[in-house]
Short mmCIF file of C-alpha atoms in Angstrom, two decimals:
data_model
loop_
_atom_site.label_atom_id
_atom_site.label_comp_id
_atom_site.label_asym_id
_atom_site.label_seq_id
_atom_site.Cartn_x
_atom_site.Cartn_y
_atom_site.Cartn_z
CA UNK A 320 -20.53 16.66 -9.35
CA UNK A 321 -20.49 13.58 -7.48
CA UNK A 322 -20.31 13.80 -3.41
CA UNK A 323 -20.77 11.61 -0.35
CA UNK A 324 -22.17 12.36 3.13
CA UNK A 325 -22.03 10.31 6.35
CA UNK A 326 -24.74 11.39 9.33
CA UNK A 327 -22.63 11.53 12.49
CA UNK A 328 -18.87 12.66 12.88
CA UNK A 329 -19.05 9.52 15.95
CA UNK A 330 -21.55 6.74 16.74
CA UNK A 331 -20.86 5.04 19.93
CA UNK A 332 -22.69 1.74 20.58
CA UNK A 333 -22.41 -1.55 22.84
CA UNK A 334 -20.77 -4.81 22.28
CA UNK A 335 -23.38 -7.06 21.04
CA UNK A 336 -25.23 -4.01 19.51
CA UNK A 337 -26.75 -3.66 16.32
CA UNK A 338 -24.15 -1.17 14.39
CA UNK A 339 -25.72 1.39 11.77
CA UNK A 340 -23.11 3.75 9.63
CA UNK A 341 -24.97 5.77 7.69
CA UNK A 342 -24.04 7.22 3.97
CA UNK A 343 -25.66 9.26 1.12
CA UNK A 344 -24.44 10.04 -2.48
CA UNK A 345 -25.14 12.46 -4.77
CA UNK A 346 -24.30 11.09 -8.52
CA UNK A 347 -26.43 11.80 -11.79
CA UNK A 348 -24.74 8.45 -13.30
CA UNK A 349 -25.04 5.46 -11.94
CA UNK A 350 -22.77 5.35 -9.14
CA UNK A 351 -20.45 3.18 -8.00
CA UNK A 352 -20.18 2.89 -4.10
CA UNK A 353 -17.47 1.96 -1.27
CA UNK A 354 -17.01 1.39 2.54
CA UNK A 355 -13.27 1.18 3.94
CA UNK A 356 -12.57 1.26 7.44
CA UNK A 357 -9.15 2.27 8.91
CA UNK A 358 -7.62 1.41 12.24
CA UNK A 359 -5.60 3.37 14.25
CA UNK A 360 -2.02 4.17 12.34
CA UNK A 361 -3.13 2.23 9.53
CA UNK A 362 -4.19 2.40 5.81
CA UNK A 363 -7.41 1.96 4.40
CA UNK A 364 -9.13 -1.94 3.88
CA UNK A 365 -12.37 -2.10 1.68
CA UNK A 366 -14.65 -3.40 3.80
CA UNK A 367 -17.20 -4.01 0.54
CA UNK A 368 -18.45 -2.61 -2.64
CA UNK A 369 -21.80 -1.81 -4.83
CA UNK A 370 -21.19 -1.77 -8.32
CA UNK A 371 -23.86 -3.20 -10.40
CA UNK A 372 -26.46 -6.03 -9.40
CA UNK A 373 -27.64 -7.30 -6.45
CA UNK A 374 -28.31 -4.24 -3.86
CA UNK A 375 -27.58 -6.15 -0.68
CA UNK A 376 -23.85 -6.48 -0.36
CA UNK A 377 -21.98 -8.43 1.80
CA UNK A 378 -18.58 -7.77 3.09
CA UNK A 379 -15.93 -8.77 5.37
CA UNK A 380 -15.96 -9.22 8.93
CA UNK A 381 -19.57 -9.48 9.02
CA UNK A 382 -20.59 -5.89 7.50
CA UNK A 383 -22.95 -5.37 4.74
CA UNK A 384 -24.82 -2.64 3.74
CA UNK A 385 -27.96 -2.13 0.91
CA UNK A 386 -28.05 0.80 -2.20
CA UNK A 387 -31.61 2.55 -2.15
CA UNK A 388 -30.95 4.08 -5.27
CA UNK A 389 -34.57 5.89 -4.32
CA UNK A 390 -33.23 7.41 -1.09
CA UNK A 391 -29.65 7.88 -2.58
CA UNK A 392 -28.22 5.46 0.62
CA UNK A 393 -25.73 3.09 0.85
CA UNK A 394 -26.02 2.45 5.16
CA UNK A 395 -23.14 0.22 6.71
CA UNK A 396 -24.92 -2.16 8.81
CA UNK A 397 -23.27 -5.76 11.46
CA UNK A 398 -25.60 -6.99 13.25
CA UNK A 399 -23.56 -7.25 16.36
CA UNK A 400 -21.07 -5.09 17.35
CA UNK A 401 -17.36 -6.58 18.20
CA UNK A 402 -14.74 -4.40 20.69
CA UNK A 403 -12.54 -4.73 17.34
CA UNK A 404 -14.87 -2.99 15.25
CA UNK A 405 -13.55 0.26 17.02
CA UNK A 406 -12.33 2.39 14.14
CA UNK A 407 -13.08 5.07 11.15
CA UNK A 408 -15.21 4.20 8.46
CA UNK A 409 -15.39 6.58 5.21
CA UNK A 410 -18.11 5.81 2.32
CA UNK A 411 -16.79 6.51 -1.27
CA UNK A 412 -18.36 6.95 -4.51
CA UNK A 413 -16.35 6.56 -7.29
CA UNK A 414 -16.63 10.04 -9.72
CA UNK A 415 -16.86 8.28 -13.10
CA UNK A 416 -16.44 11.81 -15.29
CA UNK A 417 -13.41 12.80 -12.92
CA UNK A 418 -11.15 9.99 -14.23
CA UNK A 419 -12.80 7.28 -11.96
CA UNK A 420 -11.24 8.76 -8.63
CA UNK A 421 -12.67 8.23 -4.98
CA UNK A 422 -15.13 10.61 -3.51
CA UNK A 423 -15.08 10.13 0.41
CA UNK A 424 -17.33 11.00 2.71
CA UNK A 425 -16.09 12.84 6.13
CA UNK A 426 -15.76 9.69 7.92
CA UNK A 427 -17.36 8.22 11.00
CA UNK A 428 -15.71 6.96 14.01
CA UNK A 429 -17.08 4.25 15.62
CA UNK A 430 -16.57 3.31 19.16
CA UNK A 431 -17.51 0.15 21.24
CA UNK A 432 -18.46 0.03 24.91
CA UNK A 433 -18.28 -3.13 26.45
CA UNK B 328 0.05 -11.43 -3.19
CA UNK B 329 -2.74 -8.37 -2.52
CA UNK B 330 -0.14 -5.94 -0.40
CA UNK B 331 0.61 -2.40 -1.09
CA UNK B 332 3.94 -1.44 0.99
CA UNK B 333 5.22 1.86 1.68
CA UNK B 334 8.39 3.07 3.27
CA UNK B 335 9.84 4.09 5.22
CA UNK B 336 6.80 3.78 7.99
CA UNK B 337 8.14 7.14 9.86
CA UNK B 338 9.79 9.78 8.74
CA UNK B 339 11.18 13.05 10.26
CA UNK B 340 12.26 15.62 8.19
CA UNK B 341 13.78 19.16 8.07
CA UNK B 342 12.55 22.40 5.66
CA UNK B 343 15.51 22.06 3.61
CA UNK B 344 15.73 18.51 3.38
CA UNK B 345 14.97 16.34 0.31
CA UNK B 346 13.70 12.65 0.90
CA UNK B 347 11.58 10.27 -1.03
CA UNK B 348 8.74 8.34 -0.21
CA UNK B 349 8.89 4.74 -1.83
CA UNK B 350 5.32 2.66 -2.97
CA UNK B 351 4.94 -0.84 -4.63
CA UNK B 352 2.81 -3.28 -5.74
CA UNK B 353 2.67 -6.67 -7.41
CA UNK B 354 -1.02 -7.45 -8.18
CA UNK B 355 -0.37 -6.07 -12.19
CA UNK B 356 -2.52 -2.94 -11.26
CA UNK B 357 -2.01 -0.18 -13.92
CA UNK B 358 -3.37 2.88 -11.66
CA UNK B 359 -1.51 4.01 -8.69
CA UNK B 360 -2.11 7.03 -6.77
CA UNK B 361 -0.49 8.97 -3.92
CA UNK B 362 -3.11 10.69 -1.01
CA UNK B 363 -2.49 13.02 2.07
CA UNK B 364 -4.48 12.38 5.06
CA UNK B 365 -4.47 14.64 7.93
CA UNK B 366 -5.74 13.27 11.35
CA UNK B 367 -9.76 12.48 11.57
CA UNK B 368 -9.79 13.70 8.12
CA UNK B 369 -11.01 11.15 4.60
CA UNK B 370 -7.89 10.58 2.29
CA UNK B 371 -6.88 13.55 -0.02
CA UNK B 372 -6.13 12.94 -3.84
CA UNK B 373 -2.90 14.12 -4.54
CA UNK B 374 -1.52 12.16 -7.99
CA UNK B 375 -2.88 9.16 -9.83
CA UNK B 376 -0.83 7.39 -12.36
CA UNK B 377 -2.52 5.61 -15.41
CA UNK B 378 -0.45 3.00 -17.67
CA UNK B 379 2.82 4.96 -15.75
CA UNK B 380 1.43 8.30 -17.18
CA UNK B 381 0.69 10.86 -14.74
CA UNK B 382 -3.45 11.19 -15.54
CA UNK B 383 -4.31 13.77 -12.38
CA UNK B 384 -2.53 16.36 -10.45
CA UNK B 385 -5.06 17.56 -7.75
CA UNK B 386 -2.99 20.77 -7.77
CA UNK B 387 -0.29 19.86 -5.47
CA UNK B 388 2.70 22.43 -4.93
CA UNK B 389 5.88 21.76 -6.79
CA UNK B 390 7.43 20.84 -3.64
CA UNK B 391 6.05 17.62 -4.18
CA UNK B 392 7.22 16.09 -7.22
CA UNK B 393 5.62 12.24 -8.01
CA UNK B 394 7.51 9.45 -10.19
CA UNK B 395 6.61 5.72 -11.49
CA UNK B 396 9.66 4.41 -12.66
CA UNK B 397 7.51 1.06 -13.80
CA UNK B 398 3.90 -0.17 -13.27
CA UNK B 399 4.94 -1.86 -9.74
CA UNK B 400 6.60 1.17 -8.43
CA UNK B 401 5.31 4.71 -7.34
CA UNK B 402 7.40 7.62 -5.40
CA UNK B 403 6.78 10.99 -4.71
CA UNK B 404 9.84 13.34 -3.71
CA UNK B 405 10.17 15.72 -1.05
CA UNK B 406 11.71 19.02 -1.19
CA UNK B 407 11.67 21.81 0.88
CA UNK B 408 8.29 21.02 2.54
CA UNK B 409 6.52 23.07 5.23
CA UNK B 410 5.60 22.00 8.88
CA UNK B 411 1.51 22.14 7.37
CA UNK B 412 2.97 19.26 4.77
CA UNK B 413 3.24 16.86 8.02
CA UNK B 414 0.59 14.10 7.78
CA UNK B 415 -0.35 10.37 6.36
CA UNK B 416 1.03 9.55 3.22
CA UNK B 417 -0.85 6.78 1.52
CA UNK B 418 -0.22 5.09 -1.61
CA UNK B 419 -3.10 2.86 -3.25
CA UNK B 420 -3.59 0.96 -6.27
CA UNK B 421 -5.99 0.02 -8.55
CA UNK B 422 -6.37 -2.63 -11.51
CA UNK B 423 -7.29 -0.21 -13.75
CA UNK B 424 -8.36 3.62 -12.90
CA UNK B 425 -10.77 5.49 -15.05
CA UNK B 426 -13.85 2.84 -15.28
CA UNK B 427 -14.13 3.59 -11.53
CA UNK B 428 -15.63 -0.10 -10.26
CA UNK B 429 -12.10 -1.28 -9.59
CA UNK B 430 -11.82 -1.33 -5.57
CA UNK B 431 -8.38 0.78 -4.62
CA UNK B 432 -5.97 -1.51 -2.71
CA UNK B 433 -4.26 0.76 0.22
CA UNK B 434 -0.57 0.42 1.96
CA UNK B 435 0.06 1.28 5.57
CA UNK B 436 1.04 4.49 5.30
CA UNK B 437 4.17 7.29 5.99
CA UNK B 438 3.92 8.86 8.72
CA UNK B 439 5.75 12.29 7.45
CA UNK B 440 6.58 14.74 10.04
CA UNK B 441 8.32 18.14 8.90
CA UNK B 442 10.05 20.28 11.89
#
């Protein structure tokens, strides 16, 4: 079976910081991998996605994060951190032999000192 | 247009009510699904619909009973829920479901609260 997990419940970093969201899979196919963020009261955006290709993806608002398929990682990473970055992230795989539906991760909540 | 909307954005209900939460889309997805998220918890699959055919039921109690009246539209019915039933009610869609590279598109959310 197919499962996700993200290393810290909360990461707390400075504006201006470097911002690292970390996220391992378990899959025995080749997997197919998601980051959405959510904002307070809000639904769930795709920040970017790995499906096949180049390992280094880049999403919106400056976030873009690299598949290791040798350490089974797919870390979030933005260079510098803005206040409005404050919100949860959750890292999906995608469980191909259960009909294609979302695996999600626990979820990280990131907050932004100034 | 790349919008999922839900209504209504609140709602308050009683045990013995019956209400219905309403989900659409117009990006010619064919898979739609209904989730459950409690607070600081990931999205829980509840239903997803493939083609308008009900494909997965993640064992949900009968008190929640889900409908697609046509590819653009998705509800799930209320009846006689329980005060543990009160949470985020998000509808997402996706072009197609099963070959699992298709991103899911999210709405905003219900904000269901059962006294």
């Amino acid at each position: 079976a197919q499962s996700v997990t993200q290393l810290g419940s909360h990461v707390s970093v400075s504006e201006g910081a470097l911002v690292l969201l970390r996220c391992n899979y378990s899959s025995s196919v080749p997997p197919y991998l998601f980051w959405y963020v959510q904002y307070p009261n809000q639904g769930l955006q795709l920040l970017l996605k790995y499906t096949t290709g180049a390992t280094l993806v880049k999403g919106i608002n400056g976030f873009e994060a690299e598949f290791k398929k040798s350490e089974t990682s797919f870390h979030l990473t933005k260079p510098s951190a803005h206040m409005s970055d404050a919100a949860e992230y959750f890292c999906a795989v995608s469980a191909l032999r259960e009909g294609g539906k979302l695996i999600f991760g626990q979820g990280t909540e990131l907050s932004v000192k100034p | 247009d790349t919008e999922v909307t839900q209504t209504p954005k609140h709602l308050v209900m009683g045990m013995t009510n019956k209400k219905s939460l309403k989900c659409e889309q117009h990006m010619g997805h064919r898979a739609m699904y209904w989730y459950k998220q409690k607070a600081k918890k990931p999205p829980e699959l509840m239903f997803v619909y493939s083609y308008e055919k009900l494909s997965i039921n993640e064992s949900v109690p009968s008190r929640f009973s889900p409908e697609c009246p046509n590819s653009s539209l998705l509800n799930l019915h209320l009846h006689a829920l329980q005060p543990e039933d009160s949470a985020l009610y998000l509808c997402a869609s996706s072009q197609e479901g099963k070959r699992g590279y298709n991103e899911q598109f999210f709405g905003p959310g219900t904000r269901l609260t059962v006294l």
